[in-house]
Amino acid sequence: MSETAEAGVGGRRGRGGGGAARRAERTAVRVEAAPFIRRRIPNYEILDEEGLALIEANAEAVLEEIGVRFADNEPALAFWKDAGADVKGDRVHLPKGLARSLCATAPREYVQAARNPERGVAVGGRGLVLAPVYGPPFVRDVEGGRRYATIEDFRNFVKLGYASKWLHHSGGTVCEPTDVAVNKRHLDMLLAHMTLSDKPFMGSVTAPERAEDSVEMCRILFGADRVGPECFMTSLININSPLVFDATMMGALEVYARAGQATIVSPFIVGGAMAPVSVAGTLTQVLAEAMTGIAYAQLVNPGCPVIFGAFVTSIDMNSGAPTFGTPEASKILWGAGQLARRLNLPFRSGGGLCGSKLPDAQAAYESANTLQAALLGGVNFMLHACGWLEGGLVSSYEKFVLDADQLGVLHALAEGIDLSENGQAMDAIREVGPGGHYLGCAHTQANFKEAFWRTQVLDYRPFETWAEAGAPDSASLASARVKKLLAEHQAPAIDPGVEEALNDYVARRKASEPDAFG
């Protein structure tokens, strides 16, 4: 949350440097950032031991009998053959237990450092890290409507993420800037994350050489000697479901694994199209694919950090469009979380997912269902936590700030119930007694400022006050907040020499090859 302190009468006391400094401090924009979530509530477990064992056995059967494809990737096939897999053409058959044993070298929890040391995050265990929308080629706001995203939009979303109190991570491709060449836009995106925010960020995965650029820019930003021993990126590797690992994504995974950087190995599944229509069948495929990708990362560099990912939606059997916030998706999320924890791996899923075209009631219902399921399901890294619209085709300005505001609810829920002496409030109950009220009692006076979660966007004014203000709906309120946050943005301080080196690297890389928009 960003807020501007009000200037007080103390600023009139003098014209000296001290007074000017105090006025500057009062009017400076303060960016507040909540630490990543540490759950104090139990995970929801939908499967019993028998069900988990059945799905694990079925996944092992898939890997051994059906196998997976590593398309156009001879080095990967050689890795697998040396590890004991049965390689037939580009089909890899994994003997029972091989993938699981390789996954055992991945850490249960790791730290992703940030430019601001106070904003690093621990991924895994009881933690939950919230990251924004990823990948849409379009953006939408109430004034400009739906349009192709630009680099200016990208920078705006990075600024909004930086200003959002409850968002822990700057993300990656918060929108796809279509006005920059495909082979060069990753450089501008990384530069924006590195200079306009000081939260953790993601690297590029659209080509192995772009992953190499990401690593090189991290070496400039953080120091070459630190990249490898420390993790500075968590990047998304999608599996081409069903059961295909393409050379582009695996090439990027190899770059990050060798450099000691984290990857999310995530099947990308629309149930009924890229996986069976049943929950158990989809979970079987998710486990087989995730274990294979994680195992491969460990073949490349044992001990490199990896996240077990599960991005699963269902399908509308009438239109063929993906659906979100459905009960089936929640069941798969919960089951996948259990399977990930049995592998002692961090888990990624969830987000503010919806199929709605606007930030409306459908968007709110579907997003709330997914966010709640992810909190209960033990998700450690939540991508798409804010800003997702139209099935992932659109990054919405208004939905970004509406979702980001609601992420505060997840923080509050994850804290559980305070059973301390103050939380029990027996002194308040004794003070008020029968028939009284608590508004003026000592306990209320001591706790009211922090007792309840408070929105920064939604409207709780009386009807008359709201009507006099123009009767704004949620989108209008969110639009006003977007404008406020963007107007207030101040880039966090960065070493001028480092910033110059980053700009020089981007300029040299852009000049080294012609633009490609295909």
PDB file of C-alpha atoms in Angstrom, residues 66-215:
ATOM      1  CA  ILE A  66       3.510 -44.897 -21.492  1.00  0.00           C
ATOM      2  CA  GLY A  67       6.547 -42.672 -20.986  1.00  0.00           C
ATOM      3  CA  VAL A  68       7.058 -39.002 -21.782  1.00  0.00           C
ATOM      4  CA  ARG A  69       8.413 -37.211 -24.847  1.00  0.00           C
ATOM      5  CA  PHE A  70      11.482 -34.981 -24.810  1.00  0.00           C
ATOM      6  CA  ALA A  71      11.050 -33.518 -28.283  1.00  0.00           C
ATOM      7  CA  ASP A  72      14.091 -32.271 -30.257  1.00  0.00           C
ATOM      8  CA  ASN A  73      16.384 -32.495 -27.244  1.00  0.00           C
ATOM      9  CA  GLU A  74      19.205 -35.007 -27.700  1.00  0.00           C
ATOM     10  CA  PRO A  75      21.146 -33.825 -24.600  1.00  0.00           C
ATOM     11  CA  ALA A  76      18.079 -34.464 -22.441  1.00  0.00           C
ATOM     12  CA  LEU A  77      17.676 -37.950 -23.876  1.00  0.00           C
ATOM     13  CA  ALA A  78      21.333 -38.649 -23.080  1.00  0.00           C
ATOM     14  CA  PHE A  79      20.810 -37.430 -19.499  1.00  0.00           C
ATOM     15  CA  TRP A  80      17.892 -39.798 -19.058  1.00  0.00           C
ATOM     16  CA  LYS A  81      19.681 -42.766 -20.601  1.00  0.00           C
ATOM     17  CA  ASP A  82      22.631 -42.287 -18.277  1.00  0.00           C
ATOM     18  CA  ALA A  83      20.220 -42.074 -15.332  1.00  0.00           C
ATOM     19  CA  GLY A  84      18.758 -45.502 -16.136  1.00  0.00           C
ATOM     20  CA  ALA A  85      15.670 -44.630 -18.184  1.00  0.00           C
ATOM     21  CA  ASP A  86      14.608 -46.670 -21.208  1.00  0.00           C
ATOM     22  CA  VAL A  87      14.893 -44.244 -24.143  1.00  0.00           C
ATOM     23  CA  LYS A  88      13.129 -45.195 -27.390  1.00  0.00           C
ATOM     24  CA  GLY A  89      13.429 -42.442 -29.978  1.00  0.00           C
ATOM     25  CA  ASP A  90      12.327 -39.305 -28.155  1.00  0.00           C
ATOM     26  CA  ARG A  91      10.128 -41.289 -25.737  1.00  0.00           C
ATOM     27  CA  VAL A  92      11.543 -41.717 -22.249  1.00  0.00           C
ATOM     28  CA  HIS A  93      10.251 -44.564 -20.056  1.00  0.00           C
ATOM     29  CA  LEU A  94      11.150 -44.163 -16.403  1.00  0.00           C
ATOM     30  CA  PRO A  95      11.443 -47.286 -14.247  1.00  0.00           C
ATOM     31  CA  LYS A  96       9.362 -47.239 -11.090  1.00  0.00           C
ATOM     32  CA  GLY A  97      10.895 -45.010  -8.431  1.00  0.00           C
ATOM     33  CA  LEU A  98      13.463 -43.282 -10.659  1.00  0.00           C
ATOM     34  CA  ALA A  99      11.741 -39.894 -10.897  1.00  0.00           C
ATOM     35  CA  ARG A 100      10.814 -39.918  -7.216  1.00  0.00           C
ATOM     36  CA  SER A 101      14.376 -40.711  -6.148  1.00  0.00           C
ATOM     37  CA  LEU A 102      15.777 -37.892  -8.295  1.00  0.00           C
ATOM     38  CA  CYS A 103      13.269 -35.415  -6.836  1.00  0.00           C
ATOM     39  CA  ALA A 104      14.663 -36.146  -3.374  1.00  0.00           C
ATOM     40  CA  THR A 105      17.692 -33.880  -3.940  1.00  0.00           C
ATOM     41  CA  ALA A 106      15.535 -30.768  -4.464  1.00  0.00           C
ATOM     42  CA  PRO A 107      15.240 -28.539  -1.359  1.00  0.00           C
ATOM     43  CA  ARG A 108      12.017 -28.496   0.661  1.00  0.00           C
ATOM     44  CA  GLU A 109      12.339 -24.731   1.075  1.00  0.00           C
ATOM     45  CA  TYR A 110      14.581 -22.057  -0.411  1.00  0.00           C
ATOM     46  CA  VAL A 111      15.073 -18.310  -0.197  1.00  0.00           C
ATOM     47  CA  GLN A 112      14.694 -15.999  -3.185  1.00  0.00           C
ATOM     48  CA  ALA A 113      16.614 -12.842  -2.397  1.00  0.00           C
ATOM     49  CA  ALA A 114      15.525  -9.371  -3.517  1.00  0.00           C
ATOM     50  CA  ARG A 115      17.287  -6.103  -4.244  1.00  0.00           C
ATOM     51  CA  ASN A 116      15.834  -4.854  -0.980  1.00  0.00           C
ATOM     52  CA  PRO A 117      17.078  -7.395   1.585  1.00  0.00           C
ATOM     53  CA  GLU A 118      13.915  -6.903   3.630  1.00  0.00           C
ATOM     54  CA  ARG A 119      11.791  -8.159   0.736  1.00  0.00           C
ATOM     55  CA  GLY A 120      13.343 -11.541   0.122  1.00  0.00           C
ATOM     56  CA  VAL A 121      10.936 -14.478   0.378  1.00  0.00           C
ATOM     57  CA  ALA A 122      11.163 -18.065   1.623  1.00  0.00           C
ATOM     58  CA  VAL A 123       9.399 -20.482  -0.735  1.00  0.00           C
ATOM     59  CA  GLY A 124       8.110 -23.729   0.762  1.00  0.00           C
ATOM     60  CA  GLY A 125       7.220 -25.054   4.172  1.00  0.00           C
ATOM     61  CA  ARG A 126       4.377 -23.078   5.762  1.00  0.00           C
ATOM     62  CA  GLY A 127       4.989 -20.014   3.603  1.00  0.00           C
ATOM     63  CA  LEU A 128       2.853 -18.402   0.905  1.00  0.00           C
ATOM     64  CA  VAL A 129       4.354 -15.966  -1.603  1.00  0.00           C
ATOM     65  CA  LEU A 130       1.942 -13.918  -3.727  1.00  0.00           C
ATOM     66  CA  ALA A 131       2.912 -12.897  -7.277  1.00  0.00           C
ATOM     67  CA  PRO A 132       0.830 -11.048  -9.907  1.00  0.00           C
ATOM     68  CA  VAL A 133      -0.722 -12.050 -13.226  1.00  0.00           C
ATOM     69  CA  TYR A 134       1.587 -13.577 -15.834  1.00  0.00           C
ATOM     70  CA  GLY A 135       1.462 -13.720 -19.628  1.00  0.00           C
ATOM     71  CA  PRO A 136      -1.563 -11.859 -21.094  1.00  0.00           C
ATOM     72  CA  PRO A 137      -1.083 -10.199 -24.504  1.00  0.00           C
ATOM     73  CA  PHE A 138      -3.947  -7.766 -23.822  1.00  0.00           C
ATOM     74  CA  VAL A 139      -4.666  -5.182 -21.141  1.00  0.00           C
ATOM     75  CA  ARG A 140      -7.897  -3.501 -20.111  1.00  0.00           C
ATOM     76  CA  ASP A 141      -8.897  -0.420 -18.152  1.00  0.00           C
ATOM     77  CA  VAL A 142     -12.171   1.473 -17.822  1.00  0.00           C
ATOM     78  CA  GLU A 143     -11.022   4.288 -20.084  1.00  0.00           C
ATOM     79  CA  GLY A 144      -9.088   2.529 -22.841  1.00  0.00           C
ATOM     80  CA  GLY A 145     -10.993  -0.741 -22.963  1.00  0.00           C
ATOM     81  CA  ARG A 146      -9.358  -3.935 -24.222  1.00  0.00           C
ATOM     82  CA  ARG A 147      -6.202  -3.445 -26.285  1.00  0.00           C
ATOM     83  CA  TYR A 148      -2.798  -4.984 -26.998  1.00  0.00           C
ATOM     84  CA  ALA A 149      -0.332  -4.432 -24.182  1.00  0.00           C
ATOM     85  CA  THR A 150       2.645  -2.096 -24.553  1.00  0.00           C
ATOM     86  CA  ILE A 151       5.882  -1.666 -22.644  1.00  0.00           C
ATOM     87  CA  GLU A 152       4.305   1.349 -20.936  1.00  0.00           C
ATOM     88  CA  ASP A 153       1.539  -0.938 -19.649  1.00  0.00           C
ATOM     89  CA  PHE A 154       4.160  -3.405 -18.471  1.00  0.00           C
ATOM     90  CA  ARG A 155       5.992  -0.728 -16.507  1.00  0.00           C
ATOM     91  CA  ASN A 156       2.709   0.464 -15.027  1.00  0.00           C
ATOM     92  CA  PHE A 157       1.909  -3.015 -13.720  1.00  0.00           C
ATOM     93  CA  VAL A 158       5.373  -3.315 -12.192  1.00  0.00           C
ATOM     94  CA  LYS A 159       4.743   0.015 -10.434  1.00  0.00           C
ATOM     95  CA  LEU A 160       1.352  -1.178  -9.177  1.00  0.00           C
ATOM     96  CA  GLY A 161       2.936  -4.378  -7.893  1.00  0.00           C
ATOM     97  CA  TYR A 162       5.619  -2.407  -6.110  1.00  0.00           C
ATOM     98  CA  ALA A 163       2.965  -0.235  -4.454  1.00  0.00           C
ATOM     99  CA  SER A 164       0.756  -3.159  -3.376  1.00  0.00           C
ATOM    100  CA  LYS A 165       1.264  -3.898   0.301  1.00  0.00           C
ATOM    101  CA  TRP A 166       0.043  -7.497   0.229  1.00  0.00           C
ATOM    102  CA  LEU A 167       1.922  -8.565  -2.910  1.00  0.00           C
ATOM    103  CA  HIS A 168       5.328 -10.077  -2.132  1.00  0.00           C
ATOM    104  CA  HIS A 169       6.725 -10.593  -5.620  1.00  0.00           C
ATOM    105  CA  SER A 170       7.049  -8.453  -8.753  1.00  0.00           C
ATOM    106  CA  GLY A 171       6.309 -11.445 -11.011  1.00  0.00           C
ATOM    107  CA  GLY A 172       7.469 -11.945 -14.576  1.00  0.00           C
ATOM    108  CA  THR A 173       5.551 -11.222 -17.784  1.00  0.00           C
ATOM    109  CA  VAL A 174       2.816  -9.197 -16.095  1.00  0.00           C
ATOM    110  CA  CYS A 175       1.628  -8.462 -19.640  1.00  0.00           C
ATOM    111  CA  GLU A 176       3.215  -9.097 -23.033  1.00  0.00           C
ATOM    112  CA  PRO A 177       4.504  -5.774 -24.467  1.00  0.00           C
ATOM    113  CA  THR A 178       3.611  -6.280 -28.126  1.00  0.00           C
ATOM    114  CA  ASP A 179       5.180  -2.997 -29.256  1.00  0.00           C
ATOM    115  CA  VAL A 180       8.681  -4.369 -28.577  1.00  0.00           C
ATOM    116  CA  ALA A 181      10.312  -7.027 -30.758  1.00  0.00           C
ATOM    117  CA  VAL A 182       9.712 -10.582 -29.540  1.00  0.00           C
ATOM    118  CA  ASN A 183      13.438 -11.344 -29.341  1.00  0.00           C
ATOM    119  CA  LYS A 184      14.170  -8.186 -27.316  1.00  0.00           C
ATOM    120  CA  ARG A 185      11.173  -7.462 -25.104  1.00  0.00           C
ATOM    121  CA  HIS A 186      12.487  -9.700 -22.303  1.00  0.00           C
ATOM    122  CA  LEU A 187      15.354  -7.232 -21.829  1.00  0.00           C
ATOM    123  CA  ASP A 188      12.994  -4.299 -21.279  1.00  0.00           C
ATOM    124  CA  MET A 189      10.796  -6.383 -18.987  1.00  0.00           C
ATOM    125  CA  LEU A 190      13.707  -7.456 -16.803  1.00  0.00           C
ATOM    126  CA  LEU A 191      15.016  -3.903 -16.662  1.00  0.00           C
ATOM    127  CA  ALA A 192      11.616  -2.694 -15.458  1.00  0.00           C
ATOM    128  CA  HIS A 193      11.472  -5.283 -12.670  1.00  0.00           C
ATOM    129  CA  MET A 194      15.038  -4.504 -11.621  1.00  0.00           C
ATOM    130  CA  THR A 195      14.724  -0.709 -11.546  1.00  0.00           C
ATOM    131  CA  LEU A 196      11.067   0.178 -10.872  1.00  0.00           C
ATOM    132  CA  SER A 197      10.678  -2.241  -7.962  1.00  0.00           C
ATOM    133  CA  ASP A 198      12.886  -3.857  -5.341  1.00  0.00           C
ATOM    134  CA  LYS A 199      10.749  -6.955  -4.834  1.00  0.00           C
ATOM    135  CA  PRO A 200      11.799 -10.407  -6.128  1.00  0.00           C
ATOM    136  CA  PHE A 201      11.090 -11.108  -9.809  1.00  0.00           C
ATOM    137  CA  MET A 202      11.026 -13.832 -12.470  1.00  0.00           C
ATOM    138  CA  GLY A 203      13.250 -14.430 -15.483  1.00  0.00           C
ATOM    139  CA  SER A 204      12.453 -15.074 -19.136  1.00  0.00           C
ATOM    140  CA  VAL A 205      11.706 -18.618 -20.353  1.00  0.00           C
ATOM    141  CA  THR A 206      10.671 -18.082 -23.990  1.00  0.00           C
ATOM    142  CA  ALA A 207      14.099 -19.192 -25.279  1.00  0.00           C
ATOM    143  CA  PRO A 208      17.252 -20.557 -23.615  1.00  0.00           C
ATOM    144  CA  GLU A 209      19.256 -17.513 -24.720  1.00  0.00           C
ATOM    145  CA  ARG A 210      16.685 -15.242 -23.036  1.00  0.00           C
ATOM    146  CA  ALA A 211      17.114 -17.223 -19.852  1.00  0.00           C
ATOM    147  CA  GLU A 212      20.870 -16.634 -20.237  1.00  0.00           C
ATOM    148  CA  ASP A 213      20.208 -12.888 -20.530  1.00  0.00           C
ATOM    149  CA  SER A 214      18.164 -13.076 -17.335  1.00  0.00           C
ATOM    150  CA  VAL A 215      21.033 -14.732 -15.481  1.00  0.00           C
TER     151      VAL A 215
END
